[in-house]
Coordinates of C-alpha atoms in Angstrom, one line a residue:
M196 CA 0.0 0.0 0.0
E197 CA 2.9 2.3 0.8
H198 CA 4.5 1.6 -2.6
V199 CA 1.2 2.5 -4.3
L200 CA 0.9 5.7 -2.4
S201 CA 4.5 6.7 -3.2
L202 CA 3.6 6.7 -6.9
G203 CA 1.1 9.6 -6.4
G204 CA 3.9 12.2 -5.8
P205 CA 7.6 12.7 -6.1
S206 CA 9.7 10.7 -3.7
P207 CA 11.9 12.7 -1.2
T208 CA 14.9 10.7 -2.5
I209 CA 14.2 11.8 -6.0
L210 CA 13.7 15.4 -5.0
G211 CA 16.9 15.4 -3.0
S212 CA 19.0 14.0 -5.9
F213 CA 17.4 16.4 -8.4
S214 CA 18.1 19.4 -6.2
T215 CA 21.7 18.3 -5.7
R216 CA 22.3 17.9 -9.5
W217 CA 20.6 21.3 -10.2
K218 CA 22.9 23.0 -7.7
Q219 CA 26.0 21.3 -9.2
A220 CA 24.9 22.4 -12.7
N221 CA 24.4 26.0 -11.5
D222 CA 27.8 26.0 -9.9
S223 CA 29.5 24.7 -13.1
I224 CA 27.7 27.3 -15.3
S225 CA 28.6 30.2 -13.1
S226 CA 32.2 29.1 -12.9
L227 CA 32.3 28.7 -16.7
F228 CA 30.8 32.2 -17.1
F229 CA 33.4 33.9 -14.7
D230 CA 36.2 32.0 -16.5
R231 CA 35.1 33.3 -19.9
C232 CA 34.8 36.9 -18.5
H233 CA 38.3 36.7 -17.0
Q234 CA 39.6 35.3 -20.3
G235 CA 37.9 38.1 -22.3
T236 CA 39.4 40.7 -19.9
Q237 CA 42.9 39.3 -20.4
E238 CA 42.5 39.3 -24.2
R239 CA 41.3 42.9 -24.2
H240 CA 44.5 44.1 -22.4
R241 CA 46.8 41.8 -24.3
P242 CA 49.0 43.5 -26.9
Q243 CA 47.7 43.4 -30.5
A244 CA 49.0 40.8 -32.9
S245 CA 51.6 41.7 -35.5
K246 CA 50.4 42.9 -38.8
F247 CA 52.3 40.1 -40.4
S248 CA 50.2 37.5 -38.7
I249 CA 48.1 35.5 -41.1
F250 CA 45.1 35.3 -38.8
A251 CA 45.3 39.0 -37.8
C252 CA 45.2 40.0 -41.5
Q253 CA 42.2 37.9 -42.3
T254 CA 38.6 38.8 -41.4
P255 CA 36.0 36.3 -40.5
A256 CA 34.4 34.5 -43.3
H257 CA 30.9 36.0 -42.7
N258 CA 32.4 39.5 -42.6
R259 CA 34.3 39.0 -45.9
R260 CA 31.2 37.6 -47.6
Y261 CA 28.8 40.4 -46.6
S262 CA 31.3 43.3 -46.5
K263 CA 30.3 46.6 -48.0
K264 CA 33.2 46.5 -50.5
R265 CA 31.4 43.8 -52.4
F266 CA 28.5 46.1 -53.2
T267 CA 30.5 49.3 -54.0
H268 CA 30.1 48.7 -57.7
P269 CA 26.9 46.6 -58.4
Q270 CA 26.7 44.5 -61.5
N271 CA 23.5 46.1 -62.8
T272 CA 22.0 49.6 -62.2
D273 CA 18.4 50.4 -63.3
L274 CA 17.7 53.7 -65.0
P275 CA 15.4 56.2 -63.4
P276 CA 11.7 55.4 -64.2
V277 CA 10.0 57.1 -67.0
L278 CA 7.4 59.5 -65.5
P279 CA 3.9 59.4 -67.0
K280 CA 2.7 62.5 -68.9
N281 CA -0.7 62.5 -67.4
K282 CA 0.5 63.3 -63.9
K283 CA 2.6 66.1 -62.4
K284 CA 6.3 65.4 -61.7
P285 CA 7.1 64.6 -58.1
Y286 CA 8.5 67.4 -56.0
P287 CA 12.3 67.2 -55.4
I288 CA 11.8 68.7 -52.0
P289 CA 9.1 66.9 -49.8
L290 CA 5.8 68.8 -49.7
K291 CA 5.8 68.7 -46.0
Q292 CA 9.1 70.6 -45.8
I293 CA 7.8 73.1 -48.3
L294 CA 4.7 73.8 -46.2
Q295 CA 6.7 74.1 -43.0
T296 CA 9.0 76.7 -44.6
S297 CA 6.0 78.7 -46.0
R298 CA 4.4 78.7 -42.5
A299 CA 7.5 79.9 -40.9
D300 CA 7.9 82.7 -43.5
K301 CA 4.2 83.7 -43.0
K302 CA 4.6 83.7 -39.2
L303 CA 7.6 86.1 -39.5
A304 CA 5.7 88.3 -41.9
E305 CA 2.8 88.5 -39.4
M306 CA 5.2 89.6 -36.7
G307 CA 6.7 92.2 -39.0
I308 CA 10.1 90.5 -39.2
E309 CA 12.0 90.5 -42.5
K310 CA 12.8 87.2 -44.1
P311 CA 16.5 86.3 -43.5
L312 CA 18.2 85.8 -46.8
E313 CA 21.7 84.7 -47.7
P314 CA 23.6 84.9 -51.0
P315 CA 22.5 84.3 -53.6
K316 CA 18.9 84.4 -52.4
N317 CA 19.4 88.1 -51.5
G318 CA 20.6 89.1 -55.0
L319 CA 24.3 89.0 -54.2
L320 CA 26.9 86.7 -55.7
V321 CA 28.6 83.8 -54.0
P322 CA 32.4 84.4 -54.5
E323 CA 33.3 80.8 -54.1
L324 CA 31.1 79.7 -57.1
I325 CA 32.4 82.3 -59.6
P326 CA 35.4 80.1 -60.7
V327 CA 33.0 77.1 -60.9
A328 CA 30.7 79.1 -63.3
Y329 CA 33.6 80.0 -65.5
D330 CA 34.8 76.3 -65.6
V331 CA 31.3 75.1 -66.5
L332 CA 31.1 77.6 -69.3
D333 CA 34.5 76.6 -70.7
A334 CA 33.6 72.9 -70.5
W335 CA 30.3 73.6 -72.2
K336 CA 32.1 75.1 -75.2
I337 CA 34.5 72.2 -75.3
L338 CA 31.6 69.8 -75.1
I339 CA 29.8 71.4 -78.1
K340 CA 33.0 71.5 -80.2
G341 CA 33.9 67.9 -79.4
L342 CA 30.5 66.5 -80.1
S343 CA 30.3 68.4 -83.4
Q344 CA 33.6 66.8 -84.5
L345 CA 32.7 63.3 -83.3
L346 CA 29.3 63.3 -85.1
H347 CA 31.3 63.3 -88.3
V348 CA 32.9 60.0 -87.3
V349 CA 30.3 58.3 -85.1
P350 CA 26.8 57.9 -86.8
V351 CA 23.8 58.9 -84.7
H352 CA 20.2 57.9 -85.8
A353 CA 17.0 59.5 -84.6
C354 CA 13.4 58.3 -85.0
S355 CA 11.3 60.7 -87.1
E356 CA 8.1 59.7 -85.2
C357 CA 9.3 59.7 -81.5
S358 CA 12.2 60.9 -79.4
E359 CA 14.2 57.7 -79.6
V360 CA 17.9 58.1 -80.5
H361 CA 20.5 55.4 -81.3
V362 CA 24.2 55.5 -81.7
G363 CA 25.6 52.9 -84.2
Q364 CA 26.1 52.1 -87.8
T365 CA 22.4 51.2 -88.2
G366 CA 19.3 51.7 -86.1
H367 CA 18.3 49.0 -83.6
H368 CA 15.3 46.7 -84.1
I369 CA 13.8 47.1 -80.7
Q370 CA 10.1 47.6 -81.0
N371 CA 9.4 50.4 -78.6
C372 CA 8.2 53.3 -80.8
H373 CA 5.1 55.1 -79.5
G374 CA 4.8 57.7 -82.2
P375 CA 2.0 58.2 -84.7
N376 CA 0.9 55.1 -86.7
S377 CA 3.3 53.0 -84.6
A378 CA 0.8 50.1 -84.7
D379 CA 1.0 49.9 -88.5
R380 CA 4.8 49.6 -88.2
R381 CA 4.6 47.1 -85.3
S382 CA 6.4 49.7 -83.1
F383 CA 9.5 49.7 -85.3
H384 CA 11.3 53.0 -85.6
L385 CA 11.7 55.1 -88.7
W386 CA 15.4 56.1 -88.5
V387 CA 16.8 59.3 -90.0
K388 CA 20.2 60.9 -89.6
G389 CA 20.5 62.6 -86.2
S390 CA 21.9 66.0 -85.3
I391 CA 23.6 67.6 -82.3
D392 CA 20.2 68.7 -81.0
D393 CA 19.3 65.0 -80.7
V394 CA 22.4 64.6 -78.5
L395 CA 22.3 67.8 -76.4
L396 CA 18.6 68.4 -75.9
P397 CA 18.0 72.2 -76.4
I398 CA 16.9 73.3 -72.9
E399 CA 16.6 77.0 -73.1
S400 CA 15.7 79.8 -70.7
Y401 CA 14.8 83.5 -70.8
H402 CA 17.8 85.8 -70.1
Q403 CA 16.9 88.6 -67.7
Y404 CA 19.2 91.5 -66.9
D405 CA 17.7 91.6 -63.4
P406 CA 16.3 88.2 -62.3
F407 CA 14.7 90.0 -59.2
G408 CA 13.2 92.7 -61.3
T409 CA 10.0 92.8 -63.3
R410 CA 8.5 89.4 -64.0
I411 CA 8.2 88.2 -67.6
K412 CA 4.6 88.3 -68.8
H413 CA 3.0 86.6 -71.7
D414 CA 2.8 89.8 -73.8
T415 CA 6.5 90.8 -73.1
R416 CA 8.1 87.4 -73.7
F417 CA 9.6 88.4 -77.1
D418 CA 11.5 91.2 -75.4
Y419 CA 13.9 88.7 -73.8
D420 CA 16.5 86.4 -75.5
R421 CA 16.3 82.7 -75.2
I422 CA 19.7 81.1 -74.4
P423 CA 20.8 77.7 -73.1
A424 CA 19.8 77.3 -69.5
I425 CA 23.3 76.3 -68.5
V426 CA 24.7 79.5 -70.0
E427 CA 22.0 81.6 -68.1
L428 CA 22.9 79.7 -64.9
C429 CA 26.6 80.6 -65.3
I430 CA 25.8 84.3 -66.0
Q431 CA 23.7 84.6 -62.9
A432 CA 26.5 82.8 -61.0
G433 CA 29.0 85.6 -61.9
V434 CA 30.2 85.1 -65.5
E435 CA 30.5 88.4 -67.4
L436 CA 29.5 88.2 -71.0
P437 CA 29.2 91.4 -73.1
Q438 CA 26.5 89.8 -75.2
Y439 CA 24.3 89.1 -72.2
P440 CA 24.8 91.7 -69.5
S441 CA 23.5 91.1 -66.0
R442 CA 22.9 93.3 -63.0
R443 CA 25.4 92.9 -60.1
R444 CA 24.0 94.2 -56.8
T445 CA 26.0 95.7 -54.0
Q446 CA 23.2 95.9 -51.5
P447 CA 21.0 92.9 -50.7
I448 CA 17.3 92.8 -51.4
R449 CA 14.8 92.8 -48.5
M450 CA 11.7 90.7 -48.3
L451 CA 8.8 90.5 -45.8
G452 CA 7.2 87.1 -46.4
K453 CA 6.5 87.0 -50.2
K454 CA 6.6 90.7 -50.6
M455 CA 9.6 92.5 -51.9
I456 CA 10.4 95.5 -49.7
D457 CA 13.5 96.8 -51.3
R458 CA 15.1 95.6 -54.5
G459 CA 17.2 98.7 -55.3
G460 CA 14.8 100.1 -57.8
I461 CA 14.2 99.1 -61.4
V462 CA 17.2 99.5 -63.7
A463 CA 16.8 99.5 -67.4
A464 CA 18.9 96.8 -69.2
P465 CA 21.8 98.2 -71.3
K466 CA 22.0 97.4 -75.0
P467 CA 23.7 94.1 -75.5
Q468 CA 26.8 93.8 -77.7
H469 CA 26.0 90.9 -80.0
S470 CA 28.9 89.4 -81.9
G471 CA 29.9 86.1 -83.5
D472 CA 31.1 84.7 -80.1
V473 CA 27.4 84.0 -79.2
L474 CA 27.5 80.9 -81.4
E475 CA 30.1 79.3 -79.1
F476 CA 27.5 78.8 -76.4
D477 CA 24.8 77.4 -78.7
T478 CA 24.5 74.2 -80.8
Q479 CA 23.1 76.1 -83.8
R480 CA 24.9 75.1 -87.0
A481 CA 27.6 73.4 -84.9
L482 CA 28.3 70.7 -87.5
E483 CA 29.0 73.4 -90.1
R484 CA 31.3 75.4 -87.9
F485 CA 33.6 72.5 -86.9
P486 CA 35.2 70.2 -89.6
P487 CA 35.7 66.5 -89.3
P488 CA 38.8 65.6 -87.2
V489 CA 41.9 63.7 -88.2
D490 CA 41.8 60.0 -87.6
S491 CA 44.7 60.2 -85.2
D492 CA 43.0 62.8 -83.0
V493 CA 39.6 61.0 -82.6
V494 CA 40.5 59.2 -79.4
E495 CA 41.9 62.3 -77.8
I496 CA 38.9 64.4 -78.8
A497 CA 36.6 61.7 -77.4
Q498 CA 38.3 61.6 -74.1
S499 CA 38.4 65.4 -73.7
T500 CA 34.7 65.6 -74.7
L501 CA 33.8 63.0 -72.1
N502 CA 35.8 64.9 -69.4
A503 CA 34.1 68.1 -70.4
Y504 CA 30.7 66.3 -70.1
E505 CA 31.5 65.2 -66.5
K506 CA 32.8 68.6 -65.6
V507 CA 29.6 70.3 -66.9
R508 CA 27.4 67.9 -64.9
W509 CA 29.5 68.3 -61.8
G510 CA 29.5 72.1 -62.0
V511 CA 25.8 72.4 -62.7
T512 CA 25.1 70.2 -59.7
K513 CA 27.2 72.4 -57.5
L514 CA 25.7 75.7 -58.8
M515 CA 22.1 74.4 -58.4
R516 CA 22.7 73.8 -54.7
K517 CA 22.8 77.6 -54.2
Y518 CA 21.1 79.2 -57.2
T519 CA 17.4 78.7 -57.8
V520 CA 16.3 77.1 -61.0
K521 CA 12.6 76.4 -61.6
A522 CA 11.0 73.8 -63.9
C523 CA 7.5 73.1 -65.0
G524 CA 5.9 70.1 -63.3
Y525 CA 4.2 69.2 -66.6
C526 CA 6.4 70.2 -69.5
P527 CA 10.2 70.5 -70.1
E528 CA 10.2 74.3 -69.7
V529 CA 13.0 75.6 -67.4
H530 CA 13.6 79.1 -66.0
V531 CA 16.7 80.2 -64.1
G532 CA 15.7 82.7 -61.4
P533 CA 14.0 83.0 -58.0
W534 CA 10.6 82.5 -59.6
G535 CA 9.2 81.4 -62.9
H536 CA 7.8 83.5 -65.7
N537 CA 4.2 84.1 -66.6
A538 CA 4.3 83.2 -70.3
K539 CA 1.3 81.0 -71.0
L540 CA 3.1 78.4 -73.2
C541 CA 2.4 75.1 -71.4
G542 CA 0.5 72.7 -73.5
E543 CA 0.8 69.5 -71.5
F544 CA -1.6 67.7 -69.1
K545 CA -4.6 69.8 -68.1
H546 CA -3.1 73.0 -69.4
Q547 CA -6.7 74.3 -70.0
W548 CA -7.3 74.4 -66.3
R549 CA -4.2 76.6 -65.8
D550 CA -4.8 78.8 -68.8
G551 CA -1.5 77.7 -70.3
K552 CA 0.5 78.7 -67.2
H553 CA 3.4 76.6 -66.0
G554 CA 3.3 74.7 -62.8
W555 CA 6.6 75.9 -61.4
Q556 CA 8.6 73.8 -58.9
D557 CA 12.3 73.4 -58.0
A558 CA 14.3 71.8 -60.8
I559 CA 16.7 68.9 -60.7
V560 CA 19.9 68.5 -62.6
D561 CA 18.4 66.1 -65.2
E562 CA 15.9 68.7 -66.2
V563 CA 18.6 71.4 -66.8
F564 CA 21.1 69.0 -68.3
P565 CA 19.3 65.9 -69.5
P566 CA 21.4 62.7 -69.8
N567 CA 19.3 61.4 -72.7
Y568 CA 19.9 57.6 -72.2
V569 CA 20.4 55.4 -75.2
W570 CA 21.0 51.7 -75.7
H571 CA 24.7 50.6 -75.3
V572 CA 26.1 48.9 -78.4
R573 CA 29.1 46.7 -77.6
D574 CA 29.9 46.0 -81.2
P575 CA 29.0 48.9 -83.5
N576 CA 29.8 46.8 -86.6
G577 CA 27.8 43.8 -85.4
P578 CA 24.1 42.9 -85.9
P579 CA 21.5 45.4 -84.7
L580 CA 19.9 45.1 -81.3
K581 CA 16.8 42.9 -81.1
S582 CA 13.7 43.1 -79.0
S583 CA 14.0 39.6 -77.7
L584 CA 17.3 40.3 -76.0
K585 CA 16.7 43.8 -74.8
R586 CA 16.7 42.8 -71.1
F587 CA 20.4 41.9 -71.5
Y588 CA 21.3 45.2 -73.0
G589 CA 22.5 48.2 -71.0
K590 CA 22.0 51.9 -71.4
A591 CA 24.2 55.0 -71.0
P592 CA 24.0 58.8 -71.5
I593 CA 24.2 59.5 -75.2
V594 CA 27.4 61.6 -74.8
V595 CA 29.1 58.8 -73.0
E596 CA 28.0 56.3 -75.7
I597 CA 29.4 58.5 -78.5
C598 CA 32.7 59.0 -76.7
V599 CA 33.1 55.3 -75.9
Q600 CA 32.4 54.2 -79.4
A601 CA 35.0 56.8 -80.5
G602 CA 37.6 55.3 -78.3
A603 CA 37.3 56.9 -74.9
T604 CA 37.7 54.9 -71.6
V605 CA 34.4 53.9 -70.0
P606 CA 34.0 55.6 -66.6
N607 CA 33.6 53.2 -63.7
K608 CA 30.3 54.7 -62.6
Y609 CA 28.6 53.9 -65.9
R610 CA 29.8 50.3 -66.2
P611 CA 26.9 48.8 -64.1
M612 CA 24.4 50.9 -66.2
M613 CA 25.9 49.7 -69.4
R614 CA 25.9 46.0 -68.1
L615 CA 29.4 45.2 -69.4
D616 CA 29.6 42.2 -67.2
I617 CA 26.6 40.4 -68.7
V618 CA 27.1 38.1 -71.6
V619 CA 24.4 38.6 -74.3
P620 CA 23.1 35.2 -75.4
D621 CA 21.8 34.1 -78.7
N622 CA 18.1 33.9 -79.5
E623 CA 18.0 30.2 -78.8
E624 CA 20.0 30.5 -75.5
A625 CA 17.8 33.4 -74.3
R626 CA 14.9 31.0 -73.7
L627 CA 17.0 28.9 -71.3
V628 CA 18.0 31.9 -69.2
A629 CA 16.1 32.0 -65.9

């Protein structure tokens, strides 16, 4: 009977042995813990190993495998997405930040406090950016001259029905044309000979003697010259051109909210001194002004043109961090100045609701100096590109593609975009690729 009752609960003998073993386990775990802590303290204060030690030079396997150096130059880089034309472009500055800034300015105006302005927002120049503006303008002239000479050597084709451009001996066979009657052609392009305006897209802006002066109206738009936006940006940054004079203030302007308190009066623009040097800043008739280069100089011209392109892009990015450039949120119109003009020339999405006025917002570098991406051709003398293999092809800015086909070195930052590490298969092998 006692044996039966002992089965109903744990035996004292069993409890005693279990508690003894549990105490021994705790003692062993605690001693092991203190030993590890003491060992870690000794290793922390131990002198570091020599740099010639094999184990000291090597990193753990998991660190080497997932280190950041492996992802410095990715194999593939996707292009920025093509924005739909039935929507407004996204704001480069978050809308929440824009509203916060406007509320702060409105609060200062209600309190009667002037808006704090720093150069160049107050009409004064930034002395550190004047050499940058001159470098950008010099590189812009080299870029126009180099491209005009390279277009005599490297053929460029443009579609007569859409904005597609291709660099190669013949046009590609990729079916991505969305122009008129493209369905009848099964989306094949109609190739014609391209010009320099197909390479450097003509982004122009109104030139104003005083950007903070009278705003351009629709009826007075013909009183102002249209020049490349990059040239106008350099002029407002401090470049002196007799053909396009600009007002240089010595006293800053004053603003109370959105109202201009003191702008130094309205000064009439002097008569410009037009000469033949104006053509240096424009692509008009550039192919006629520059003859074909000598075969031995093609590679050197291509490399200098590519360097000039990178310098222009670097300088424009640096200038736009300080100087205000506005772009329409619906069309490609660009205006260099503190605010946009009032010319009613917008014909894009819902322009009837805005009476043709532009929807101005802060511009980005790609709107002032568009890269104009084209398909990269690895073998210019090979077969044309096909639609079935287009996912294996890369792209690059058209200036980079022209210079590379002329013999220039491919910059490292464009290699992932051009997908140079991908082997293009044949049509039969493409079906086996996952």
